[in-house]
Amino acid sequence: DAGVIQSPRHEVTEMGQEVTLRCKLISGHNSLFWYRQTMMRGLELLIYFNNNVPIDDSGMPEDRFSAKMPNASFSTLKIQPSEPRDSAVYFCASSPTGGQTGELFFGEGSRLTVL
Amino acid sequence: AQKVTQAQTEISVVEKEDVTLDCVYETRDTTYYLFWYKQPPSGELVFLIRRNSFDEQNEISGRYSWNFQKSTSSFNFTITASQVVDSAVYFCALRTNAGKSTFGDGTTLTVKP
């Protein structure tokens, strides 16, 4: 079975540009998490969804960040406009159906560099 | 609010030594779940173990063992006879019944040959 798939794996962009990160969940999973990892702040939870509904977006840094789940298997994280401080590795993770207490299955991450 | 503290930022050991990674958590929930994840130099995050708040039995899996003590809110991880391949960042995490997962800052383990 395919794991969580993230794209792009690497993105280099200039300040002010729009960035869209994509995530495909494991089939049958119904919880979706977006994390950001930096040296300074570690792994930060940005937002998570259950059954396509955003449950907690308190970790989203500011209005420049938005996340959507247009369907049960796909999510996007958008940054507009991007800033150098957004440079980080962004991880998407999913969790099995009914398993709100189960382990997370992580994608390989999207490394974003904003110049 | 929930919080996970991994006080050890970095640990360095020599191969074959035993090493314990500490994890202390805070939550007001009576039902919760604790996890350890490994992040090797390649960058992916790999699940190692899950424990629920009602199960304080220690667990051993090969060279890995976990000690959960609810009285001290700790969930420590021991690697016996460490190997170079164990070098990684290890994260402790807490997940509530509502589904939210909070990670500690991680402990970077370096095992030298």
Coordinates of C-alpha atoms in Angstrom, one line a residue:
Chain A
D1 CA 0.0 0.0 0.0
A2 CA 1.2 3.5 -0.8
G3 CA 2.0 5.7 2.2
V4 CA 1.3 9.3 2.7
I5 CA 2.4 11.1 -0.5
Q6 CA 3.6 14.7 -0.3
S7 CA 4.5 17.0 -3.2
P8 CA 6.7 18.8 -4.0
R9 CA 9.6 17.3 -2.0
H10 CA 11.6 20.4 -2.4
E11 CA 10.5 23.9 -3.3
V12 CA 12.6 27.1 -3.6
T13 CA 10.7 30.3 -4.1
E14 CA 11.1 34.0 -3.7
M15 CA 9.5 36.0 -1.0
G16 CA 6.0 37.1 -1.9
Q17 CA 5.2 34.1 -4.1
E18 CA 2.4 31.7 -3.4
V19 CA 3.3 28.3 -2.3
T20 CA 1.0 25.2 -2.4
L21 CA 2.0 22.0 -0.7
R22 CA 0.0 18.9 -1.4
C23 CA -0.8 15.7 0.5
K24 CA -2.5 12.5 -0.4
L25 CA -3.6 10.4 2.6
I26 CA -3.4 6.7 3.0
S27 CA -6.6 5.2 1.7
G28 CA -9.1 4.7 4.5
H29 CA -7.5 7.2 6.8
N30 CA -9.8 9.9 8.1
S31 CA -7.5 12.2 10.2
L32 CA -5.1 14.6 8.5
F33 CA -2.4 16.6 10.2
W34 CA 0.0 19.3 8.9
Y35 CA 3.2 19.9 10.9
R36 CA 6.1 22.3 10.3
Q37 CA 9.6 21.4 11.5
T38 CA 12.4 23.9 12.0
M39 CA 15.6 23.8 14.0
M40 CA 14.4 26.6 16.3
R41 CA 10.8 25.5 16.9
G42 CA 10.9 21.7 16.4
L43 CA 7.7 20.0 15.2
E44 CA 4.8 22.3 15.4
L45 CA 1.2 21.2 14.7
L46 CA -0.3 23.7 12.3
I47 CA -3.8 22.2 11.7
Y48 CA -5.6 18.9 11.8
F49 CA -8.8 17.6 10.2
N50 CA -11.1 14.7 11.1
N51 CA -13.4 13.5 8.3
N52 CA -12.5 16.6 6.1
V53 CA -13.5 19.0 8.9
P54 CA -10.8 21.3 10.4
I55 CA -10.8 20.6 14.1
D56 CA -8.0 22.7 15.4
D57 CA -6.2 25.4 13.4
S58 CA -4.7 27.2 16.4
G59 CA -1.2 26.4 15.2
M60 CA -1.6 28.2 11.9
P61 CA 0.9 31.1 12.1
E62 CA -1.2 33.8 10.5
D63 CA -3.7 34.6 7.8
R64 CA -1.1 33.9 5.1
F65 CA -1.5 30.2 5.8
S66 CA -4.6 28.2 4.8
A67 CA -5.3 24.5 4.6
K68 CA -8.1 22.6 2.8
M69 CA -9.4 19.1 2.4
P70 CA -11.4 19.2 -0.8
N71 CA -12.0 15.5 -0.4
A72 CA -11.4 12.6 1.9
S73 CA -8.0 11.7 0.4
F74 CA -6.3 15.0 -0.4
S75 CA -5.2 18.1 1.3
T76 CA -3.4 21.3 0.4
L77 CA -1.5 23.8 2.6
K78 CA -1.1 27.2 1.0
I79 CA 1.1 30.1 1.9
Q80 CA 0.4 33.4 0.3
P81 CA 2.5 35.5 0.3
S82 CA 5.5 33.5 1.4
E83 CA 8.2 35.0 3.6
P84 CA 11.8 33.8 4.4
R85 CA 10.7 32.8 7.9
D86 CA 8.3 30.2 6.4
S87 CA 11.3 28.2 5.3
A88 CA 10.9 24.8 7.0
V89 CA 10.1 21.1 6.3
Y90 CA 6.3 20.7 6.2
F91 CA 5.0 17.2 7.1
C92 CA 1.7 15.8 6.4
A93 CA 0.5 12.8 8.4
S94 CA -2.7 10.7 8.5
S95 CA -4.3 8.4 10.9
P96 CA -6.6 5.4 10.4
T97 CA -10.4 5.6 10.3
G98 CA -11.9 5.7 13.7
G99 CA -8.4 5.8 15.1
Q100 CA -8.3 9.2 16.7
T101 CA -5.9 7.8 19.1
G102 CA -3.7 5.9 16.8
E103 CA -0.3 6.5 15.5
L104 CA 0.4 9.0 12.7
F105 CA 1.7 7.9 9.4
F106 CA 4.0 10.6 8.0
G107 CA 4.8 11.6 4.5
E108 CA 8.5 12.3 3.6
G109 CA 8.0 16.0 4.0
S110 CA 8.2 19.0 1.7
R111 CA 11.3 21.2 2.2
L112 CA 10.4 24.8 1.5
T113 CA 13.0 27.5 1.1
V114 CA 11.8 31.1 0.7
L115 CA 14.6 33.4 -0.5
Chain B
A1 CA -3.5 22.4 27.2
Q2 CA -1.1 19.5 26.7
K3 CA 2.7 19.6 26.7
V4 CA 5.5 17.1 26.1
T5 CA 9.0 17.8 27.5
Q6 CA 12.1 16.0 26.4
A7 CA 14.7 17.6 28.6
Q8 CA 17.7 15.9 26.8
T9 CA 18.5 17.9 23.7
E10 CA 21.4 15.7 22.6
I11 CA 22.9 12.5 23.9
S12 CA 26.1 10.9 22.7
V13 CA 27.1 7.3 23.5
V14 CA 29.5 4.7 22.3
E15 CA 28.2 1.6 20.5
K16 CA 27.0 -1.1 22.8
E17 CA 26.2 1.3 25.6
D18 CA 22.6 1.4 27.0
V19 CA 20.8 4.8 26.7
T20 CA 17.6 6.1 28.1
L21 CA 15.6 8.9 26.6
D22 CA 13.4 10.8 28.9
C23 CA 9.9 12.1 28.2
V24 CA 7.5 13.9 30.6
Y25 CA 4.1 14.9 29.6
E26 CA 1.2 17.2 30.9
T27 CA -2.4 16.8 30.1
R28 CA -5.7 17.3 31.9
D29 CA -7.3 14.4 30.0
T30 CA -7.8 11.2 31.8
T31 CA -7.6 9.2 28.6
Y32 CA -4.7 9.8 26.4
Y33 CA -2.1 8.1 24.2
L34 CA 1.7 8.3 24.2
F35 CA 4.0 7.6 21.3
W36 CA 7.6 7.5 20.4
Y37 CA 8.8 8.3 16.8
K38 CA 12.2 8.0 15.3
Q39 CA 13.5 10.5 12.7
P40 CA 16.7 9.1 11.1
P41 CA 19.1 11.4 9.1
S42 CA 17.0 10.7 6.0
G43 CA 14.3 12.8 7.5
E44 CA 11.2 10.6 7.6
L45 CA 9.3 10.1 10.9
V46 CA 8.8 6.5 11.8
F47 CA 6.3 5.3 14.5
L48 CA 7.9 3.1 17.2
I49 CA 5.4 2.5 19.9
R50 CA 1.9 3.5 21.2
R51 CA 0.7 3.3 24.8
N52 CA -2.7 4.3 26.2
S53 CA -3.1 5.9 29.6
F54 CA -4.7 2.8 31.1
D55 CA -1.9 0.5 30.3
E56 CA 1.2 1.0 32.5
Q57 CA 2.8 -2.3 31.6
N58 CA 6.3 -1.9 30.4
E59 CA 7.1 -3.1 26.9
I60 CA 10.1 -4.6 25.4
S61 CA 10.7 -5.1 21.7
G62 CA 14.2 -6.4 20.9
R63 CA 16.7 -3.9 22.1
Y64 CA 14.0 -1.3 22.7
S65 CA 12.0 -1.0 26.0
W66 CA 9.6 1.6 27.3
N67 CA 8.8 2.5 30.9
F68 CA 5.4 4.2 31.4
Q69 CA 4.8 5.7 34.9
K70 CA 1.6 7.5 35.2
S71 CA 2.5 8.7 38.8
T72 CA 5.3 10.7 37.4
S73 CA 3.8 11.4 34.0
S74 CA 6.8 9.9 32.3
F75 CA 7.2 7.6 29.3
N76 CA 10.9 6.8 29.0
F77 CA 12.6 4.9 26.2
T78 CA 15.6 2.7 26.6
I79 CA 17.9 1.3 23.9
T80 CA 20.0 -1.6 25.1
A81 CA 23.3 -2.3 23.4
S82 CA 23.0 0.8 21.1
Q83 CA 24.2 0.6 17.5
V84 CA 25.3 3.2 15.1
V85 CA 22.0 2.8 13.2
D86 CA 20.2 4.0 16.2
S87 CA 21.5 7.5 15.6
A88 CA 18.5 9.6 15.0
V89 CA 16.2 12.2 16.5
Y90 CA 13.6 10.6 18.8
F91 CA 10.3 12.3 19.5
C92 CA 7.9 11.6 22.3
A93 CA 4.3 12.5 21.5
L94 CA 0.9 12.8 23.3
R95 CA -2.4 12.4 21.7
T96 CA -5.7 13.1 23.4
N97 CA -9.0 11.4 22.8
A98 CA -10.0 14.4 20.6
G99 CA -7.2 13.5 18.3
K100 CA -4.8 16.3 18.7
S101 CA -1.1 15.2 18.7
T102 CA 1.6 17.2 20.5
F103 CA 5.3 16.4 20.0
G104 CA 8.2 17.1 22.3
D105 CA 11.2 18.9 20.9
G106 CA 13.1 15.7 20.3
T107 CA 16.3 14.2 21.5
T108 CA 19.2 13.8 19.1
L109 CA 21.0 10.5 19.8
T110 CA 24.4 10.0 18.3
V111 CA 25.9 6.5 18.7
K112 CA 29.6 6.4 17.9
P113 CA 31.4 3.3 16.7

